[in-house]
Amino acid sequence: MEKVVSLPVSIYALGGLGEVGKNMYCIENDQSIIIIDAGVKFPGVDFPGVNYIVPDFTHLKNNRNKIKALFITHGHEDHIGGIPFLLQSIHIPTIYAPRLASALIKNRLEEYRMSEHGHIVEYDSDSVINVDKFKVSFFRVTHSIPDSFGVVIDTTEGRIVSTGDFKIDLTPIGKDIELTRMAEIGKEGVSLLLSESTNAEQEGYTPSEKNVFDSIDDIIKNAHGRLIVSTFSSNISRIQQVCESAVSHNRKIAIVGRSMEKAVEISRSFGYIRVPDLAIIDTQDIKRYPNNEILILCTGSQGESMAALSRIANGAHKDVHIIPGDTIVFSSSAIPGNGVMIDNIINSLARAGADIITNSVLNDIHSSGHASRQELRIMLKLMNPKYFMPIHGEYRMLRCHRDIAKSLGVPENNIFILDNGDTLTLSKGKITKGYAVEHGVTYIDGKDINSLAEAVIEDRRQLMDDGMMAVTVSIDTKKNVIINKPELYAKGVIDQGDTKKHNEVLALVEKAINEKLQTKTTFAELKLVIKEVVGLYVYRSIKRTPIIIPVIMSKN
């Protein structure tokens, strides 16, 4: 009888550790790699001109022949948004996803003209999928989007469970969380639990989505003018609440923003959002109704410059403009790093005469989709894992989750706070730290995976902070003399009308170039002289370090 050789299983993240977003977790053995989620991270003000941040896929590209499947836990962008960029890099034989996530992925691939690239298979809580030596099954959880699941991976070396994003909502808008199934999984034995950590700093329980309805309904009922409600296009539960309340108070619903329009269309087709056709109007028809009969539903609650709410606030939307008496409702919480952008858009809306309502103690208009500490404790109790790895959270969140697990009796040596790229090795039910895999970030500018280099991002930051200066010098290379006076163009550094500073800079450049031309030199050396002279002058004058672009034009 042939002896079965037991080979270890590796577990690692390419995104989602030490950050909120770009979730991507991998399970690998000697023959196969399966991936859980492929999300994006939305850049804040520190990443000018960047549309998305996704993981570096180099390790996956180097092991492309081992990749067998991608499993999606739910349809939020930080879990599915990276799929088009992943498919531009490598072939994924099959993408397994819940019903709503499947539709959202198909729509996203159509936008990128990549429909033929993704073979998508739907799963539910009864599905069992065999991928080589991995057996994958699922359990339903509650979150802020329907069809959210945790994933169970049975391997030859032990069982791995990933919770996906969840909260334990006992009065959900949609289907119940499968607590009994989760208890059974824990009773059968869990070698390693990967559990999300986004709200690990919040004590107690995350409020139910139904708690939010009364607050939203009260605002819609009492608003005297138009209502503009901004939330995530993927927060389907919230959108359903807003639509339900709007209809009950005889308000017509205008949907603004391509992602919101598509999310509502798909969710209505599946019955996750229930609103009569007659209740939805085109934005061009808003003026046909009294202000107190209009509710505008839009994206942009994070202050994104290209989102619908920003365009409305800046007067750039063709059909919707702020009028005094409008009430703007931000039904979301701020993603870390977006506070400045949100403040800016709130100020713009207020200047235009709108009343602003944000989530607060007095206005309970948003409930997180993520588990607070008591729910994290319940998950740990139900799963009763031998080893534990907190995922999906900034470092302080992961550490808080570690402390929760320790307080429940998980040995400290059995808890692993990792960085992206770090690896755990599961062998015969025991886990040790393994080697690191290649990892990093990819900055997406547009829709192409051909990413921006870190140097380009740094240049953009420098332009944003310190501006730029271009100096043009014309030289007769035969006589080694300057033909015309140097010229200076400055942006964001010295005012074009400040002739004193302009003349001082140009005089220094002319003097330095003339001195350099007295010796044997090269264009590269002349450019370096210009950079040094201009850089030193600007720093001494205004303590700035702009990008300096020297241009040498020659006459032979």
Short mmCIF file of N, CA and C in Angstrom, two decimals, residues 153-245:
data_model
loop_
_atom_site.label_atom_id
_atom_site.label_comp_id
_atom_site.label_asym_id
_atom_site.label_seq_id
_atom_site.Cartn_x
_atom_site.Cartn_y
_atom_site.Cartn_z
N ILE A 153 -12.02 25.96 5.05
CA ILE A 153 -11.11 25.22 4.16
C ILE A 153 -10.57 24.01 4.93
N ASP A 154 -10.99 22.84 4.53
CA ASP A 154 -10.48 21.61 5.12
C ASP A 154 -9.29 21.13 4.28
N THR A 155 -8.15 20.99 4.94
CA THR A 155 -6.93 20.53 4.28
C THR A 155 -6.49 19.22 4.90
N THR A 156 -5.50 18.58 4.31
CA THR A 156 -4.96 17.34 4.87
C THR A 156 -4.27 17.58 6.21
N GLU A 157 -3.93 18.85 6.50
CA GLU A 157 -3.17 19.18 7.71
C GLU A 157 -4.02 19.79 8.83
N GLY A 158 -5.26 20.14 8.51
CA GLY A 158 -6.12 20.74 9.51
C GLY A 158 -7.15 21.65 8.86
N ARG A 159 -8.01 22.22 9.69
CA ARG A 159 -9.10 23.07 9.19
C ARG A 159 -8.78 24.54 9.41
N ILE A 160 -9.00 25.34 8.37
CA ILE A 160 -8.81 26.78 8.41
C ILE A 160 -10.17 27.44 8.19
N VAL A 161 -10.50 28.44 9.00
CA VAL A 161 -11.76 29.17 8.86
C VAL A 161 -11.46 30.65 8.72
N SER A 162 -12.05 31.28 7.70
CA SER A 162 -11.99 32.74 7.54
C SER A 162 -13.40 33.29 7.67
N THR A 163 -13.57 34.26 8.58
CA THR A 163 -14.92 34.75 8.87
C THR A 163 -15.48 35.65 7.78
N GLY A 164 -14.61 36.23 6.92
CA GLY A 164 -15.07 37.32 6.08
C GLY A 164 -15.45 38.49 6.97
N ASP A 165 -16.09 39.50 6.42
CA ASP A 165 -16.60 40.62 7.23
C ASP A 165 -17.94 40.22 7.81
N PHE A 166 -18.14 40.53 9.08
CA PHE A 166 -19.39 40.09 9.72
C PHE A 166 -19.71 40.96 10.93
N LYS A 167 -20.97 40.89 11.34
CA LYS A 167 -21.40 41.28 12.68
C LYS A 167 -22.50 40.31 13.06
N ILE A 168 -22.74 40.16 14.32
CA ILE A 168 -23.77 39.22 14.76
C ILE A 168 -25.04 40.02 15.01
N ASP A 169 -25.83 40.16 13.95
CA ASP A 169 -27.06 40.94 13.97
C ASP A 169 -28.24 39.98 14.10
N LEU A 170 -28.90 40.03 15.24
CA LEU A 170 -30.00 39.10 15.50
C LEU A 170 -31.32 39.59 14.93
N THR A 171 -31.35 40.83 14.47
CA THR A 171 -32.55 41.36 13.79
C THR A 171 -32.11 41.98 12.46
N PRO A 172 -31.58 41.17 11.56
CA PRO A 172 -31.00 41.70 10.32
C PRO A 172 -32.08 42.14 9.33
N ILE A 173 -31.65 42.92 8.34
CA ILE A 173 -32.55 43.30 7.25
C ILE A 173 -32.83 42.10 6.37
N GLY A 174 -31.83 41.23 6.18
CA GLY A 174 -31.98 40.06 5.31
C GLY A 174 -31.98 38.77 6.11
N LYS A 175 -31.27 37.76 5.60
CA LYS A 175 -31.27 36.43 6.21
C LYS A 175 -30.43 36.41 7.48
N ASP A 176 -30.74 35.44 8.36
CA ASP A 176 -30.05 35.32 9.65
C ASP A 176 -28.64 34.78 9.49
N ILE A 177 -27.79 35.14 10.44
CA ILE A 177 -26.48 34.54 10.56
C ILE A 177 -26.63 33.09 11.00
N GLU A 178 -25.80 32.20 10.50
CA GLU A 178 -25.95 30.76 10.79
C GLU A 178 -25.13 30.38 12.02
N LEU A 179 -25.63 30.79 13.18
CA LEU A 179 -24.91 30.54 14.43
C LEU A 179 -24.79 29.06 14.73
N THR A 180 -25.85 28.30 14.44
CA THR A 180 -25.82 26.86 14.71
C THR A 180 -24.74 26.18 13.86
N ARG A 181 -24.67 26.55 12.59
CA ARG A 181 -23.65 25.99 11.70
C ARG A 181 -22.25 26.36 12.18
N MET A 182 -22.09 27.59 12.65
CA MET A 182 -20.79 28.03 13.15
C MET A 182 -20.39 27.23 14.38
N ALA A 183 -21.35 26.96 15.26
CA ALA A 183 -21.06 26.17 16.45
C ALA A 183 -20.66 24.75 16.08
N GLU A 184 -21.30 24.20 15.06
CA GLU A 184 -20.95 22.84 14.60
C GLU A 184 -19.53 22.81 14.04
N ILE A 185 -19.17 23.84 13.29
CA ILE A 185 -17.81 23.91 12.73
C ILE A 185 -16.79 23.93 13.86
N GLY A 186 -17.07 24.73 14.89
CA GLY A 186 -16.16 24.80 16.03
C GLY A 186 -16.09 23.50 16.79
N LYS A 187 -17.21 22.84 16.93
CA LYS A 187 -17.25 21.57 17.65
C LYS A 187 -16.45 20.49 16.90
N GLU A 188 -16.49 20.55 15.57
CA GLU A 188 -15.74 19.58 14.77
C GLU A 188 -14.23 19.82 14.85
N GLY A 189 -13.85 21.06 15.20
CA GLY A 189 -12.43 21.37 15.37
C GLY A 189 -11.91 22.35 14.33
N VAL A 190 -11.31 23.44 14.81
CA VAL A 190 -10.73 24.46 13.93
C VAL A 190 -9.26 24.61 14.29
N SER A 191 -8.39 24.34 13.34
CA SER A 191 -6.96 24.50 13.59
C SER A 191 -6.58 25.98 13.64
N LEU A 192 -7.08 26.76 12.67
CA LEU A 192 -6.70 28.18 12.57
C LEU A 192 -7.92 29.00 12.20
N LEU A 193 -8.17 30.05 12.98
CA LEU A 193 -9.25 30.98 12.69
C LEU A 193 -8.65 32.31 12.22
N LEU A 194 -9.12 32.79 11.06
CA LEU A 194 -8.81 34.12 10.57
C LEU A 194 -10.08 34.95 10.74
N SER A 195 -10.03 35.95 11.62
CA SER A 195 -11.24 36.71 11.93
C SER A 195 -11.00 38.20 11.77
N GLU A 196 -11.96 38.89 11.17
CA GLU A 196 -11.80 40.31 10.87
C GLU A 196 -11.75 41.15 12.14
N SER A 197 -11.04 42.30 12.06
CA SER A 197 -10.70 43.07 13.26
C SER A 197 -11.10 44.54 13.18
N THR A 198 -11.90 44.92 12.19
CA THR A 198 -12.14 46.34 11.92
C THR A 198 -12.66 47.10 13.13
N ASN A 199 -13.56 46.47 13.90
CA ASN A 199 -14.15 47.15 15.06
C ASN A 199 -13.64 46.58 16.39
N ALA A 200 -12.43 46.02 16.38
CA ALA A 200 -11.92 45.37 17.59
C ALA A 200 -11.69 46.33 18.74
N GLU A 201 -11.66 47.63 18.45
CA GLU A 201 -11.47 48.63 19.52
C GLU A 201 -12.78 49.04 20.16
N GLN A 202 -13.92 48.63 19.57
CA GLN A 202 -15.22 49.05 20.06
C GLN A 202 -15.81 48.00 20.99
N GLU A 203 -16.05 48.40 22.23
CA GLU A 203 -16.64 47.46 23.19
C GLU A 203 -18.12 47.27 22.90
N GLY A 204 -18.67 46.16 23.38
CA GLY A 204 -20.11 45.91 23.24
C GLY A 204 -20.46 45.26 21.92
N TYR A 205 -21.70 45.55 21.47
CA TYR A 205 -22.23 44.99 20.24
C TYR A 205 -22.44 46.09 19.21
N THR A 206 -22.22 45.79 17.96
CA THR A 206 -22.55 46.73 16.88
C THR A 206 -24.07 46.77 16.74
N PRO A 207 -24.66 47.97 16.72
CA PRO A 207 -26.12 48.06 16.62
C PRO A 207 -26.66 47.38 15.37
N SER A 208 -27.86 46.86 15.48
CA SER A 208 -28.52 46.22 14.35
C SER A 208 -28.88 47.26 13.30
N GLU A 209 -28.93 46.81 12.05
CA GLU A 209 -29.35 47.69 10.97
C GLU A 209 -30.76 48.23 11.23
N LYS A 210 -31.60 47.44 11.89
CA LYS A 210 -32.97 47.88 12.14
C LYS A 210 -33.01 49.05 13.11
N ASN A 211 -31.98 49.20 13.94
CA ASN A 211 -31.93 50.36 14.85
C ASN A 211 -31.80 51.66 14.08
N VAL A 212 -31.17 51.60 12.91
CA VAL A 212 -30.92 52.79 12.12
C VAL A 212 -32.20 53.28 11.44
N PHE A 213 -33.10 52.35 11.15
CA PHE A 213 -34.27 52.69 10.35
C PHE A 213 -35.09 53.81 10.98
N ASP A 214 -35.32 53.74 12.30
CA ASP A 214 -36.15 54.76 12.95
C ASP A 214 -35.54 56.14 12.79
N SER A 215 -34.21 56.26 12.92
CA SER A 215 -33.55 57.56 12.78
C SER A 215 -33.67 58.08 11.36
N ILE A 216 -33.42 57.21 10.38
CA ILE A 216 -33.53 57.63 8.98
C ILE A 216 -34.96 58.01 8.65
N ASP A 217 -35.90 57.21 9.12
CA ASP A 217 -37.31 57.48 8.86
C ASP A 217 -37.74 58.82 9.45
N ASP A 218 -37.25 59.11 10.65
CA ASP A 218 -37.59 60.37 11.30
C ASP A 218 -37.05 61.56 10.52
N ILE A 219 -35.82 61.45 10.00
CA ILE A 219 -35.23 62.53 9.20
C ILE A 219 -36.02 62.74 7.91
N ILE A 220 -36.36 61.66 7.23
CA ILE A 220 -37.10 61.77 5.97
C ILE A 220 -38.50 62.33 6.20
N LYS A 221 -39.10 61.93 7.29
CA LYS A 221 -40.46 62.40 7.62
C LYS A 221 -40.48 63.90 7.89
N ASN A 222 -39.46 64.43 8.58
CA ASN A 222 -39.49 65.81 9.06
C ASN A 222 -38.75 66.81 8.18
N ALA A 223 -38.04 66.35 7.16
CA ALA A 223 -37.33 67.28 6.28
C ALA A 223 -38.33 68.10 5.47
N HIS A 224 -38.13 69.42 5.43
CA HIS A 224 -39.08 70.30 4.74
C HIS A 224 -38.73 70.47 3.27
N GLY A 225 -37.48 70.26 2.91
CA GLY A 225 -37.07 70.43 1.52
C GLY A 225 -36.60 69.13 0.92
N ARG A 226 -35.73 69.24 -0.07
CA ARG A 226 -35.17 68.04 -0.70
C ARG A 226 -34.22 67.35 0.27
N LEU A 227 -34.15 66.05 0.12
CA LEU A 227 -33.20 65.24 0.89
C LEU A 227 -32.19 64.65 -0.07
N ILE A 228 -30.92 64.75 0.30
CA ILE A 228 -29.86 64.08 -0.46
C ILE A 228 -29.16 63.14 0.51
N VAL A 229 -29.28 61.85 0.29
CA VAL A 229 -28.71 60.84 1.17
C VAL A 229 -27.52 60.21 0.48
N SER A 230 -26.38 60.29 1.14
CA SER A 230 -25.15 59.73 0.57
C SER A 230 -24.68 58.56 1.41
N THR A 231 -24.41 57.45 0.74
CA THR A 231 -23.88 56.26 1.41
C THR A 231 -23.08 55.46 0.40
N PHE A 232 -22.50 54.36 0.84
CA PHE A 232 -21.76 53.48 -0.08
C PHE A 232 -22.75 52.80 -1.02
N SER A 233 -22.39 52.71 -2.29
CA SER A 233 -23.28 52.03 -3.24
C SER A 233 -23.42 50.55 -2.92
N SER A 234 -22.47 50.01 -2.17
CA SER A 234 -22.53 48.58 -1.83
C SER A 234 -23.24 48.31 -0.50
N ASN A 235 -23.68 49.38 0.19
CA ASN A 235 -24.40 49.19 1.46
C ASN A 235 -25.87 48.97 1.14
N ILE A 236 -26.16 47.78 0.64
CA ILE A 236 -27.48 47.47 0.11
C ILE A 236 -28.55 47.54 1.21
N SER A 237 -28.22 47.10 2.40
CA SER A 237 -29.20 47.14 3.50
C SER A 237 -29.63 48.58 3.79
N ARG A 238 -28.67 49.51 3.80
CA ARG A 238 -28.99 50.92 4.07
C ARG A 238 -29.82 51.51 2.94
N ILE A 239 -29.45 51.19 1.71
CA ILE A 239 -30.20 51.71 0.56
C ILE A 239 -31.65 51.24 0.61
N GLN A 240 -31.87 49.98 0.99
CA GLN A 240 -33.23 49.46 1.12
C GLN A 240 -34.01 50.25 2.16
N GLN A 241 -33.38 50.56 3.29
CA GLN A 241 -34.05 51.33 4.34
C GLN A 241 -34.45 52.72 3.85
N VAL A 242 -33.52 53.38 3.18
CA VAL A 242 -33.78 54.72 2.68
C VAL A 242 -34.93 54.70 1.67
N CYS A 243 -34.89 53.75 0.74
CA CYS A 243 -35.94 53.66 -0.27
C CYS A 243 -37.30 53.35 0.37
N GLU A 244 -37.31 52.44 1.32
CA GLU A 244 -38.56 52.07 1.99
C GLU A 244 -39.17 53.27 2.70
N SER A 245 -38.34 54.04 3.40
CA SER A 245 -38.84 55.21 4.10
C SER A 245 -39.30 56.29 3.12
#
